[in-house]
Backbone as CSV, one residue per row, in Angstrom:
resi,resn,N_x,N_y,N_z,CA_x,CA_y,CA_z,C_x,C_y,C_z
1,MET,-5.774,-7.647,-13.922,-6.392,-6.547,-13.187,-6.222,-6.775,-11.672
2,LEU,-6.051,-7.988,-11.264,-5.943,-8.295,-9.848,-4.667,-7.700,-9.230
3,PHE,-3.623,-7.552,-9.996,-2.390,-7.047,-9.469,-2.522,-5.549,-9.094
4,ILE,-3.455,-4.817,-9.712,-3.647,-3.437,-9.403,-4.165,-3.292,-7.943
5,TYR,-5.136,-4.157,-7.508,-5.591,-4.106,-6.153,-4.494,-4.481,-5.174
6,ILE,-3.638,-5.415,-5.517,-2.525,-5.807,-4.614,-1.533,-4.660,-4.532
7,LEU,-1.212,-4.027,-5.694,-0.353,-2.814,-5.618,-0.954,-1.672,-4.902
8,PHE,-2.280,-1.522,-4.964,-2.977,-0.479,-4.230,-2.772,-0.702,-2.708
9,GLY,-2.968,-1.894,-2.287,-2.778,-2.218,-0.854,-1.337,-2.117,-0.468
10,PHE,-0.402,-2.548,-1.350,1.020,-2.503,-1.084,1.493,-1.044,-0.840
11,PHE,1.066,-0.193,-1.731,1.514,1.232,-1.608,0.814,1.889,-0.439
12,LEU,-0.395,1.538,-0.171,-1.067,2.078,1.037,-0.295,1.627,2.311
13,GLY,0.069,0.322,2.357,0.840,-0.187,3.447,2.178,0.482,3.552
14,LEU,2.879,0.698,2.470,4.201,1.339,2.480,4.115,2.775,2.980
15,ASN,3.021,3.483,2.498,2.841,4.891,3.008,2.675,4.919,4.502
16,ILE,1.842,4.045,5.034,1.615,4.067,6.464,2.849,3.576,7.223
17,LEU,3.579,2.624,6.671,4.790,2.119,7.283,5.855,3.203,7.351
18,PHE,6.056,3.942,6.233,7.100,4.941,6.266,6.700,6.123,7.183
19,TYR,5.463,6.528,7.072,5.041,7.629,7.984,5.144,7.285,9.404
20,SER,4.690,6.109,9.792,4.753,5.681,11.224,6.211,5.487,11.618
21,TYR,7.087,5.046,10.674,8.508,4.878,11.025,9.121,6.260,11.280
22,VAL,8.781,7.235,10.478,9.349,8.554,10.715,8.874,9.142,12.086
23,LYS,7.618,8.924,12.401,7.065,9.460,13.639,7.517,8.722,14.856
24,ILE,7.747,7.388,14.764,8.090,6.596,15.937,9.608,6.476,16.118
25,ASN,10.402,6.886,15.165,11.804,6.698,15.219,12.449,7.388,16.422
26,LYS,11.843,8.493,16.855,12.378,9.206,17.996,12.238,8.425,19.269
27,SER,11.241,7.602,19.388,11.057,6.807,20.622,11.799,5.472,20.584
28,LYS,12.411,5.117,19.446,13.192,3.907,19.287,12.386,2.619,19.417
29,PHE,11.116,2.648,19.326,10.300,1.452,19.266,10.067,1.080,17.808
30,LEU,11.054,0.554,17.192,11.036,0.314,15.750,10.221,-0.886,15.341
31,PHE,9.725,-1.660,16.302,8.947,-2.840,15.938,7.470,-2.453,15.735
32,ILE,7.100,-1.207,16.111,5.667,-0.798,16.072,5.183,-0.567,14.657
33,PRO,5.938,0.142,13.728,5.358,0.401,12.377,4.944,-0.824,11.647
34,PRO,5.655,-1.982,11.618,5.114,-3.168,10.947,3.863,-3.715,11.609
35,ILE,3.775,-3.579,12.940,2.582,-4.091,13.681,1.400,-3.201,13.285
36,ILE,1.601,-1.854,13.162,0.466,-1.030,12.782,-0.008,-1.406,11.405
37,VAL,0.888,-1.651,10.445,0.483,-2.040,9.109,-0.208,-3.434,9.107
38,PHE,0.272,-4.344,9.943,-0.352,-5.653,10.017,-1.766,-5.544,10.590
39,LEU,-1.924,-4.702,11.598,-3.325,-4.495,12.123,-4.213,-3.834,11.101
40,LEU,-3.649,-2.984,10.257,-4.427,-2.420,9.182,-4.920,-3.494,8.229
41,ALA,-4.054,-4.472,7.884,-4.441,-5.583,7.011,-5.549,-6.377,7.658
42,ILE,-5.481,-6.593,8.988,-6.571,-7.352,9.700,-7.859,-6.542,9.706
43,LEU,-7.771,-5.231,9.818,-8.988,-4.398,9.750,-9.637,-4.420,8.392
44,PHE,-8.814,-4.384,7.324,-9.340,-4.478,5.953,-10.009,-5.801,5.764
45,THR,-9.445,-6.882,6.184,-10.000,-8.228,6.048,-11.326,-8.319,6.843
46,GLY,-11.310,-7.809,8.036,-12.490,-7.816,8.865,-13.646,-7.022,8.312
47,TYR,-13.301,-5.851,7.712,-14.332,-5.074,7.061,-14.893,-5.798,5.894
48,GLY,-14.046,-6.466,5.114,-14.539,-7.249,3.970,-15.397,-8.405,4.367
49,LEU,-15.155,-8.994,5.537,-15.937,-10.152,5.990,-17.252,-9.725,6.578
50,TRP,-17.273,-8.690,7.407,-18.480,-8.417,8.177,-19.362,-7.323,7.658
51,PHE,-18.849,-6.362,6.995,-19.593,-5.183,6.645,-19.966,-5.086,5.164
52,THR,-19.706,-6.067,4.338,-20.119,-6.072,3.015,-21.334,-7.036,2.867
53,SER,-22.121,-6.818,1.828,-23.387,-7.553,1.702,-23.224,-9.006,1.330
54,ASN,-22.220,-9.334,0.499,-21.963,-10.716,0.208,-20.451,-10.977,0.090
55,GLY,-20.064,-12.204,-0.076,-18.656,-12.548,-0.045,-17.861,-12.094,-1.241
56,TRP,-18.508,-11.917,-2.376,-17.750,-11.511,-3.547,-17.303,-10.038,-3.414
57,GLU,-18.106,-9.174,-2.812,-17.662,-7.840,-2.633,-16.560,-7.721,-1.571
58,GLY,-16.575,-8.616,-0.627,-15.546,-8.621,0.409,-14.210,-9.122,-0.032
59,MET,-14.239,-9.887,-1.157,-12.953,-10.428,-1.657,-12.038,-9.304,-2.127
60,THR,-12.550,-8.218,-2.583,-11.682,-7.063,-2.990,-10.935,-6.561,-1.787
61,TYR,-11.609,-6.489,-0.648,-10.918,-6.029,0.543,-9.879,-7.028,1.009
62,GLY,-10.170,-8.295,0.815,-9.116,-9.294,1.093,-7.931,-9.180,0.250
63,ILE,-8.084,-8.882,-1.048,-7.000,-8.762,-1.985,-6.187,-7.512,-1.614
64,ILE,-6.857,-6.413,-1.300,-6.125,-5.208,-0.882,-5.358,-5.495,0.429
65,SER,-5.978,-6.224,1.377,-5.316,-6.509,2.603,-4.126,-7.443,2.391
66,PHE,-4.148,-8.244,1.346,-2.965,-9.060,0.997,-1.799,-8.123,0.608
67,GLY,-2.082,-7.119,-0.135,-1.002,-6.181,-0.488,-0.502,-5.420,0.709
68,ILE,-1.367,-5.103,1.631,-0.972,-4.425,2.884,-0.101,-5.385,3.720
69,LEU,-0.503,-6.626,3.743,0.264,-7.671,4.488,1.668,-7.813,3.869
70,LEU,1.788,-7.796,2.542,3.120,-7.871,1.888,3.997,-6.716,2.357
71,SER,3.434,-5.495,2.397,4.187,-4.334,2.840,4.608,-4.460,4.279
72,SER,3.762,-5.112,5.113,4.153,-5.303,6.515,5.291,-6.339,6.617
73,ILE,5.264,-7.367,5.827,6.317,-8.336,5.836,7.657,-7.703,5.350
74,ILE,7.579,-6.950,4.283,8.776,-6.290,3.799,9.280,-5.277,4.789
75,GLY,8.335,-4.555,5.450,8.747,-3.587,6.443,9.399,-4.232,7.665
76,THR,8.904,-5.428,8.049,9.580,-6.176,9.116,10.955,-6.604,8.749
77,ALA,11.165,-6.991,7.486,12.492,-7.375,7.043,13.457,-6.175,6.908
78,LEU,12.910,-4.966,6.685,13.700,-3.786,6.517,14.001,-3.065,7.788
79,VAL,13.357,-3.403,8.905,13.620,-2.719,10.185,15.075,-2.797,10.600
80,PRO,15.741,-3.959,10.523,17.168,-3.962,10.918,18.026,-3.062,9.970
81,VAL,17.646,-3.030,8.730,18.422,-2.161,7.779,18.193,-0.719,8.078
82,LEU,16.905,-0.375,8.344,16.594,1.021,8.663,17.162,1.464,10.022
83,PHE,17.309,0.480,10.932,17.845,0.847,12.237,19.329,1.307,12.162
84,ARG,20.058,0.835,11.176,21.456,1.313,10.999,21.498,2.772,10.577
85,TYR,20.518,3.171,9.818,20.506,4.585,9.348,19.570,5.373,10.234
86,ASN,20.062,6.417,10.806,19.222,7.279,11.611,18.349,8.123,10.713
87,ILE,17.099,8.106,10.891,16.173,8.849,10.073,16.362,10.327,10.177
88,ASP,16.906,10.773,11.324,17.167,12.186,11.507,18.403,12.666,10.683
89,SER,19.235,11.745,10.357,20.437,12.067,9.584,20.055,12.302,8.078
90,LEU,18.969,11.747,7.658,18.491,11.973,6.301,17.985,13.385,6.170
91,GLY,18.185,13.973,5.060,17.732,15.331,4.812,16.234,15.399,4.727
92,LYS,15.702,16.598,4.874,14.259,16.774,4.708,13.867,16.522,3.272
93,ARG,14.739,16.800,2.366,14.422,16.577,0.931,14.195,15.117,0.637
94,ILE,15.039,14.241,1.233,14.940,12.811,0.962,13.608,12.274,1.565
95,LYS,13.308,12.765,2.804,12.042,12.326,3.423,10.849,12.836,2.607
96,ARG,10.951,14.072,2.186,9.840,14.659,1.372,9.696,13.977,0.061
97,TYR,10.760,13.663,-0.610,10.687,13.010,-1.950,10.179,11.572,-1.792
98,THR,10.600,10.903,-0.702,10.091,9.536,-0.510,8.630,9.568,-0.288
99,MET,8.085,10.513,0.497,6.632,10.626,0.701,5.921,10.949,-0.559
100,ILE,6.512,11.784,-1.414,5.927,12.207,-2.651,5.836,11.029,-3.628
101,VAL,6.953,10.224,-3.720,6.968,9.111,-4.655,6.008,8.030,-4.182
102,LEU,5.933,7.758,-2.917,4.978,6.768,-2.398,3.536,7.254,-2.586
103,GLY,3.327,8.509,-2.372,1.979,9.072,-2.591,1.566,9.028,-4.028
104,VAL,2.455,9.347,-4.979,2.152,9.318,-6.358,1.854,7.893,-6.838
105,CYS,2.646,6.924,-6.321,2.391,5.521,-6.679,1.030,5.056,-6.158
106,PHE,0.690,5.518,-4.930,-0.610,5.178,-4.400,-1.743,5.776,-5.254
107,ILE,-1.607,7.027,-5.642,-2.657,7.777,-6.437,-2.758,7.066,-7.804
108,VAL,-1.650,6.698,-8.415,-1.713,6.016,-9.752,-2.474,4.707,-9.640
109,CYS,-2.215,3.911,-8.573,-2.945,2.693,-8.408,-4.400,2.958,-8.105
110,PHE,-4.685,3.991,-7.374,-6.066,4.366,-7.062,-6.827,4.719,-8.356
111,LEU,-6.151,5.458,-9.245,-6.748,5.816,-10.544,-7.011,4.633,-11.434
112,PHE,-6.087,3.647,-11.384,-6.280,2.390,-12.170,-7.398,1.575,-11.597
113,VAL,-7.656,1.644,-10.302,-8.758,0.935,-9.726,-10.058,1.574,-10.141
114,TRP,-10.105,2.916,-10.179,-11.345,3.598,-10.618,-11.548,3.599,-12.109
115,PHE,-10.534,3.632,-12.874,-10.631,3.670,-14.306,-9.817,2.506,-14.947
116,PRO,-10.296,1.239,-14.816,-9.494,0.115,-15.262,-9.389,0.071,-16.827
117,GLU,-10.267,0.767,-17.530,-10.196,0.687,-19.006,-8.994,1.491,-19.508
118,SER,-8.338,2.295,-18.676,-7.178,3.030,-19.076,-5.946,2.160,-19.231
119,LEU,-6.024,0.906,-18.684,-4.880,-0.042,-18.776,-4.824,-0.668,-20.146
120,TYR,-5.947,-0.684,-20.853,-6.025,-1.417,-22.127,-6.178,-0.378,-23.220
121,SER,-5.605,-0.653,-24.395,-5.757,0.204,-25.515,-6.990,-0.177,-26.364
122,ALA,-7.413,0.640,-27.232,-8.568,0.359,-28.086,-8.304,-0.773,-28.986
123,ASP,-7.045,-0.974,-29.425,-6.732,-2.093,-30.305,-6.953,-3.409,-29.678
124,SER,-6.656,-3.589,-28.394,-6.855,-4.855,-27.774,-8.347,-5.201,-27.643
125,TYR,-9.190,-4.184,-27.509,-10.635,-4.436,-27.460,-11.097,-4.879,-28.849
126,CYS,-10.676,-4.221,-29.846,-11.083,-4.566,-31.211,-10.682,-5.969,-31.626
127,THR,-9.446,-6.326,-31.382,-8.972,-7.652,-31.798,-9.615,-8.712,-30.939
128,HIS,-9.958,-8.369,-29.714,-10.616,-9.381,-28.847,-12.038,-9.685,-29.299
129,TYR,-12.769,-8.633,-29.683,-14.129,-8.874,-30.089,-14.315,-9.375,-31.555
130,ILE,-13.318,-9.077,-32.339,-13.410,-9.517,-33.748,-13.099,-11.051,-33.816
131,ALA,-12.135,-11.461,-33.075,-11.743,-12.872,-33.069,-12.751,-13.689,-32.348
């Protein structure tokens, strides 16, 4: 179940990374999108440390921020690759489909966080409790 929270943070970070890359590409400051995502990971960790009532509740925010940090690291590695391709040369359809796919992945992870029992079938519950 822990991987769902990491994927949730990963897709949240990728959404913010791609959106900020599209918006900042015109100014050619391509180092800024990974920094924005890295600062988001720090904010999630800070919120988990200071604004939750005890440490166990804050660990979830730390796990989500780990996924955001992974997307920041991958985004930093992909900046030289993305720099070769001009984002304006990509069609609107490719940009739109990328945003839709990232958004759908984020929403699916969000639904798995809210409804974790949908990951398991009824058979696994029965065999677990019978044995």
